[in-house]
Coordinates of C-alpha atoms and ligand atoms in Angstrom, one line a residue:
M1 CA -8.4 5.7 -27.3
A2 CA -6.7 6.6 -24.0
G3 CA -7.3 4.3 -21.1
R4 CA -9.5 5.2 -18.2
I5 CA -7.6 6.8 -15.3
L6 CA -8.3 5.0 -11.9
K7 CA -8.1 8.0 -9.6
G8 CA -6.9 6.9 -6.2
N9 CA -7.9 10.1 -4.4
A10 CA -11.5 9.8 -5.4
I11 CA -11.7 6.1 -4.5
R12 CA -10.0 6.9 -1.1
D13 CA -12.7 9.6 -0.5
R14 CA -15.5 7.1 -1.2
I15 CA -13.9 4.5 1.2
L16 CA -13.5 7.1 3.9
A17 CA -17.1 8.4 3.4
D18 CA -18.4 4.8 3.8
L19 CA -16.2 4.3 6.9
G20 CA -17.6 7.6 8.4
G21 CA -21.0 5.9 8.6
E22 CA -19.6 2.9 10.3
I23 CA -17.7 5.0 12.8
A24 CA -20.9 6.9 13.6
R25 CA -22.7 3.7 14.2
L26 CA -19.9 2.5 16.5
A27 CA -20.0 5.8 18.4
E28 CA -23.7 5.2 19.1
Q29 CA -22.6 2.1 20.9
G30 CA -19.9 4.0 22.8
V31 CA -17.0 2.6 20.7
R32 CA -14.3 4.9 19.3
P33 CA -11.7 2.9 17.4
G34 CA -8.2 3.9 18.1
L35 CA -4.8 3.6 16.3
A36 CA -1.4 3.9 18.0
A37 CA 1.6 4.6 15.8
V38 CA 5.1 3.8 17.1
L39 CA 7.8 5.9 15.6
V40 CA 11.4 5.0 16.5
G41 CA 14.1 7.6 15.6
N42 CA 13.9 10.6 13.3
D43 CA 13.7 9.3 9.7
P44 CA 12.1 12.2 7.8
A45 CA 10.1 9.9 5.5
S46 CA 8.8 7.8 8.4
R47 CA 7.8 11.0 10.2
I48 CA 5.8 12.2 7.2
Y49 CA 4.1 8.8 6.7
V50 CA 3.1 8.6 10.4
G51 CA 1.9 12.2 10.3
N52 CA -0.3 11.4 7.3
K53 CA -1.8 8.4 9.0
I54 CA -2.5 10.3 12.3
E55 CA -4.0 13.2 10.3
A56 CA -6.3 10.7 8.4
C57 CA -7.5 9.3 11.8
R58 CA -8.3 12.8 13.0
R59 CA -10.2 13.6 9.9
I60 CA -12.5 10.7 10.2
G61 CA -12.9 10.7 14.0
L62 CA -10.7 7.9 15.1
F63 CA -8.7 8.1 18.3
S64 CA -5.0 8.2 17.5
Q65 CA -1.8 8.6 19.3
T66 CA 1.9 8.7 18.2
I67 CA 4.5 7.2 20.5
R68 CA 7.9 8.6 19.7
L69 CA 10.9 6.7 20.8
P70 CA 14.6 7.7 20.5
A71 CA 16.7 6.1 17.7
E72 CA 18.8 4.4 20.4
S73 CA 15.8 2.5 21.8
T74 CA 16.6 -1.2 22.4
T75 CA 14.5 -4.1 21.2
E76 CA 13.5 -4.7 24.8
E77 CA 12.3 -1.1 25.2
I78 CA 10.2 -1.3 22.0
L79 CA 8.8 -4.7 23.2
A80 CA 7.8 -3.0 26.5
V81 CA 5.9 -0.3 24.6
T82 CA 4.3 -2.9 22.4
A83 CA 3.1 -4.9 25.4
E84 CA 1.6 -1.8 26.9
L85 CA -0.3 -1.1 23.7
N86 CA -1.4 -4.7 23.4
A87 CA -3.0 -4.4 26.8
R88 CA -4.7 -1.0 26.3
G89 CA -8.5 -1.1 25.8
D90 CA -8.6 2.1 23.8
V91 CA -6.1 1.0 21.2
D92 CA -7.5 -1.3 18.4
G93 CA -4.6 -0.9 16.0
I94 CA -0.9 -0.8 16.5
L95 CA 1.3 0.5 13.7
L96 CA 5.0 0.0 13.9
Q97 CA 6.5 2.4 11.4
L98 CA 9.1 0.5 9.4
P99 CA 12.0 0.4 9.0
L100 CA 13.1 0.2 12.6
P101 CA 16.7 1.1 13.4
A102 CA 19.2 -1.5 12.2
H103 CA 20.1 -2.6 15.7
V104 CA 16.5 -3.5 16.6
D105 CA 15.3 -7.1 16.1
E106 CA 12.4 -6.2 13.7
D107 CA 11.0 -9.8 13.5
R108 CA 10.8 -10.1 17.2
V109 CA 9.0 -6.8 17.5
L110 CA 6.5 -7.5 14.7
L111 CA 5.8 -10.9 16.3
A112 CA 5.0 -9.3 19.6
V113 CA 2.1 -7.2 18.3
R114 CA -1.2 -8.9 19.1
P115 CA -2.5 -10.3 15.8
E116 CA -5.9 -8.8 16.5
K117 CA -4.3 -5.3 16.6
D118 CA -1.9 -5.9 13.7
V119 CA -3.5 -3.4 11.3
D120 CA -0.6 -3.6 8.9
G121 CA -1.3 -7.4 8.4
F122 CA 2.4 -8.3 8.9
H123 CA 2.1 -10.7 11.8
P124 CA 2.7 -14.4 10.8
M125 CA -0.7 -15.2 12.1
N126 CA -2.4 -12.8 9.7
V127 CA -0.1 -13.8 6.9
G128 CA -1.2 -17.4 7.6
K129 CA -4.8 -16.5 7.5
L130 CA -4.3 -14.7 4.2
A131 CA -2.6 -17.7 2.8
G132 CA -5.4 -19.9 4.1
G133 CA -8.0 -17.7 2.3
R134 CA -9.5 -16.3 5.5
P135 CA -8.0 -12.9 5.7
A136 CA -8.7 -11.0 8.9
L137 CA -6.4 -8.0 8.6
A138 CA -4.8 -7.9 5.2
P139 CA -1.8 -5.6 4.3
C140 CA -3.0 -2.2 3.4
T141 CA -1.4 -1.6 -0.1
P142 CA -2.5 -4.9 -1.5
A143 CA -6.0 -4.5 0.0
G144 CA -6.1 -1.1 -1.7
L145 CA -5.6 -2.8 -5.0
I146 CA -8.7 -4.9 -4.6
E147 CA -10.7 -1.9 -3.5
I148 CA -9.6 0.0 -6.7
L149 CA -10.7 -2.9 -8.9
K150 CA -14.0 -3.4 -7.1
R151 CA -15.0 0.2 -6.8
S152 CA -14.1 0.7 -10.5
E153 CA -16.2 -2.3 -11.4
I154 CA -13.4 -4.1 -13.0
P155 CA -14.2 -7.9 -12.8
I156 CA -11.6 -10.1 -11.1
A157 CA -13.1 -13.6 -11.0
G158 CA -11.8 -15.8 -13.8
K159 CA -9.4 -13.1 -15.1
N160 CA -5.7 -13.6 -15.6
A161 CA -3.9 -11.5 -13.0
V162 CA -0.1 -11.1 -13.3
V163 CA 1.7 -9.6 -10.3
V164 CA 5.3 -8.4 -10.9
G165 CA 7.2 -8.5 -7.6
R166 CA 7.0 -11.0 -4.7
S167 CA 7.8 -8.9 -1.6
N168 CA 6.1 -9.8 1.6
I169 CA 4.5 -6.4 1.9
V170 CA 3.1 -6.0 -1.6
G171 CA 3.6 -8.7 -4.3
K172 CA 2.8 -11.9 -2.3
P173 CA -0.2 -10.6 -0.4
A174 CA -1.5 -8.9 -3.6
A175 CA -1.3 -12.3 -5.3
L176 CA -3.1 -14.0 -2.4
L177 CA -5.9 -11.4 -2.3
L178 CA -6.4 -11.7 -6.1
L179 CA -6.5 -15.5 -5.7
A180 CA -9.1 -15.1 -3.0
E181 CA -11.2 -13.1 -5.5
N182 CA -10.9 -16.1 -7.9
A183 CA -8.5 -14.6 -10.4
T184 CA -6.0 -16.9 -12.1
V185 CA -2.8 -15.5 -10.7
T186 CA 0.8 -15.6 -11.9
V187 CA 3.6 -14.1 -9.7
C188 CA 6.7 -12.8 -11.5
H189 CA 10.1 -11.8 -10.1
S190 CA 13.7 -11.0 -11.1
R191 CA 14.2 -14.6 -12.4
T192 CA 11.1 -14.8 -14.5
K193 CA 11.8 -15.7 -18.1
D194 CA 10.3 -13.5 -20.9
L195 CA 8.6 -11.2 -18.4
A196 CA 7.0 -9.1 -21.2
A197 CA 5.2 -12.2 -22.7
V198 CA 3.9 -13.3 -19.3
C199 CA 2.7 -9.7 -18.5
R200 CA 1.0 -9.5 -21.9
A201 CA -1.3 -12.4 -20.9
A202 CA -2.7 -10.3 -18.0
D203 CA -6.2 -8.9 -17.9
I204 CA -5.1 -7.4 -14.6
L205 CA -1.4 -6.3 -14.3
V206 CA 0.0 -5.3 -10.9
A207 CA 3.5 -3.8 -10.9
A208 CA 5.4 -3.8 -7.6
V209 CA 9.0 -3.8 -8.7
G210 CA 10.6 -0.5 -7.7
R211 CA 12.1 0.3 -11.1
P212 CA 11.0 3.5 -12.8
A213 CA 8.9 3.0 -16.0
M214 CA 10.2 -0.6 -16.4
L215 CA 7.0 -2.0 -17.8
T216 CA 6.7 -0.5 -21.3
R217 CA 4.0 -1.0 -23.9
E218 CA 5.2 -4.5 -24.8
F219 CA 4.3 -5.7 -21.3
I220 CA 0.7 -4.4 -21.5
R221 CA -2.1 -6.3 -23.2
P222 CA -4.3 -3.8 -25.0
G223 CA -7.3 -3.1 -22.8
A224 CA -5.8 -4.5 -19.6
A225 CA -6.3 -3.0 -16.1
V226 CA -2.9 -1.8 -14.9
L227 CA -2.3 -1.1 -11.2
D228 CA 1.1 0.6 -10.6
V229 CA 2.3 0.3 -7.0
G230 CA 5.8 1.6 -7.8
I231 CA 6.9 4.9 -6.2
N232 CA 10.3 5.7 -7.6
R233 CA 12.1 9.1 -7.1
V234 CA 13.9 9.9 -10.4
T235 CA 16.6 12.5 -10.5
D236 CA 18.5 11.5 -13.7
P237 CA 17.5 13.9 -16.4
A238 CA 18.0 11.2 -19.1
V239 CA 15.4 9.0 -17.4
A240 CA 13.0 11.9 -16.9
E241 CA 13.4 13.0 -20.6
A242 CA 12.6 9.4 -21.7
V243 CA 9.6 9.0 -19.4
F244 CA 8.1 12.4 -19.9
A245 CA 8.8 12.8 -23.6
N246 CA 5.1 13.5 -24.3
S247 CA 4.3 15.2 -21.0
P248 CA 5.8 18.7 -21.3
R249 CA 4.2 19.8 -18.0
R250 CA 5.8 17.1 -16.0
L251 CA 9.1 17.5 -17.8
E252 CA 9.0 21.2 -17.0
R253 CA 8.3 20.5 -13.3
F254 CA 11.2 18.0 -13.3
R255 CA 13.5 20.7 -14.7
Q256 CA 12.4 23.1 -12.0
T257 CA 12.7 20.8 -9.0
G258 CA 15.3 18.3 -10.2
A259 CA 13.2 15.3 -9.2
A260 CA 10.0 13.5 -10.1
V261 CA 8.0 10.5 -8.8
V262 CA 7.6 7.8 -11.4
G263 CA 5.8 4.4 -11.1
D264 CA 7.0 1.0 -12.4
V265 CA 4.9 1.3 -15.5
H266 CA 5.7 3.8 -18.3
P267 CA 3.0 6.4 -17.9
E268 CA 2.5 7.2 -21.6
H269 CA 2.4 3.6 -22.6
A270 CA -0.1 2.8 -19.9
R271 CA -2.3 5.6 -21.1
E272 CA -2.1 4.5 -24.7
T273 CA -2.4 0.7 -24.2
A274 CA -4.3 -0.1 -21.0
G275 CA -8.0 -0.1 -20.7
A276 CA -7.7 1.4 -17.3
Y277 CA -4.7 2.4 -15.2
T278 CA -3.6 4.0 -11.9
P279 CA -1.4 7.1 -12.3
V280 CA 1.6 7.7 -10.2
P281 CA 1.3 9.8 -8.1
G282 CA -2.4 9.7 -7.2
G283 CA -3.3 6.1 -8.0
V284 CA -2.5 3.3 -5.6
G285 CA -0.7 5.5 -3.0
P286 CA -3.8 7.2 -1.5
L287 CA -5.4 3.9 -0.8
T288 CA -2.8 2.7 1.6
V289 CA -3.7 5.1 4.3
A290 CA -7.4 4.6 3.7
M291 CA -7.0 0.8 4.1
L292 CA -5.2 1.4 7.4
M293 CA -8.3 3.2 8.6
V294 CA -10.5 0.4 7.3
N295 CA -8.3 -2.1 9.2
T296 CA -8.4 -0.1 12.4
V297 CA -12.2 0.0 12.4
K298 CA -12.3 -3.7 11.4
A299 CA -10.0 -4.5 14.3
A300 CA -12.2 -2.6 16.7
R301 CA -15.3 -4.5 15.5
L302 CA -13.5 -7.9 15.6
R303 CA -11.9 -7.4 19.0
R304 CA -14.8 -5.8 20.7
G305 CA -17.3 -8.2 19.3
Ligands
NDP401 P1 10.9 -5.0 -3.0 O1 12.2 -4.4 -3.4 O2 10.8 -5.6 -1.7 O3 10.5 -6.1 -4.1 C1 10.7 -5.9 -5.5 C2 10.3 -7.1 -6.2 O4 10.4 -6.8 -7.6 C3 11.1 -8.3 -5.9 O5 10.2 -9.4 -5.8 C4 12.0 -8.5 -7.1 O6 12.3 -9.8 -7.5 C5 11.2 -7.9 -8.2 N1 12.0 -7.4 -9.3 C6 13.1 -6.5 -9.2 N2 13.6 -6.3 -10.4 C7 12.9 -7.0 -11.3 C8 13.0 -7.2 -12.7 N3 14.0 -6.6 -13.4 N4 12.2 -8.0 -13.3 C9 11.2 -8.7 -12.5 N5 11.0 -8.5 -11.2 C10 11.9 -7.7 -10.6 O7 9.8 -3.8 -3.2 P2 8.4 -3.6 -2.6 O8 7.5 -4.7 -2.9 O9 8.5 -3.2 -1.2 O10 7.9 -2.3 -3.4 C11 7.8 -2.2 -4.8 C12 7.5 -0.8 -5.2 O11 6.3 -0.4 -4.6 C13 8.5 0.2 -4.8 O12 8.6 1.2 -5.8 C14 7.9 0.8 -3.5 O13 8.3 2.2 -3.3 C15 6.4 0.8 -3.8 N6 5.5 0.8 -2.7 C16 4.4 1.6 -2.7 C17 3.5 1.6 -1.7 C18 2.3 2.4 -1.8 O14 1.7 2.8 -0.9 N7 1.9 2.8 -3.0 C19 3.7 0.7 -0.5 C20 4.8 -0.2 -0.6 C21 5.7 -0.1 -1.7 P3 13.2 -10.8 -6.5 O15 12.3 -11.2 -5.4 O16 13.5 -11.9 -7.4 O17 14.3 -10.0 -6.1

């Protein structure tokens, strides 16, 4: 029997609908949460990401503003903008779209964001709170994974969760959030021995590797919940043929466009073996922006009491 598809768009819509109610209640008290996005340079992908986030704010009635800075901006200039946003009463969340240009001291800039306004959850203060089991503002993609599980009524407590990937933005915070939900957590990485066997012990398998369709059926315990964070652009026809062998529609689209987005888990094998799984695209991805909205409203509540 094919696994249940965990549809990120539908879950995102439910989160945003819930948030709408909270925004309306805050509006009655004269509070309109606000997000400021700082975009340095002209990276096309970053512009799209920021555009999506600002558009989501507009849709649900949050105040939002994009501050565009030239690619040549110095660390000092970006720090000055950050200080201004830290001080502004109408800005609850500050989003520094990464990556910053190579000449900018990214660590210094991230450290300068007031932790109460750090809606990405990257400030060491928020990382520390997460590690201490008292998350205030948790990173958006990992927080989205927990929402997918909870809203799909997939139990976490007491389950074996295996996270493949240990990055600071996905793998590690995902492991800490699962631990906070009382899962028994294993974190894997490029030096893990017999990765497939470790993954097969997972009731909940999180893939955050960045390698197209790397986790095949021998990594998946039959019936497991599989959350695929990977977003990999595939242009090699041999890879596309292998991944989409049983998906004529996707293969056809690949042939027309010359590219496809593939997760870290083999989509066919997830469908056949998992009990529930997130597709790519349309699984974990849509949750990231929704959780940014959640964090902005949370930051407004926390900061304004
Ligand atoms: P990183 O490159 O920072 O981390 C990848 C991790 O995977 C590392 O810990 C690495 O191990 C591990 N890894 C690499 N190769 C292997 C292997 N062969 N076996 C086991 N582990 C391996 O990636 P990110 O965490 O930033 O992103 C992961 C994926 O998620 C990417 O595809 C990215 O595009 C996507 N992503 C999606 C988001 C969304 O909104 N849906 C948001 C953010 C990312 P080691 O530490 O030992 O090097």
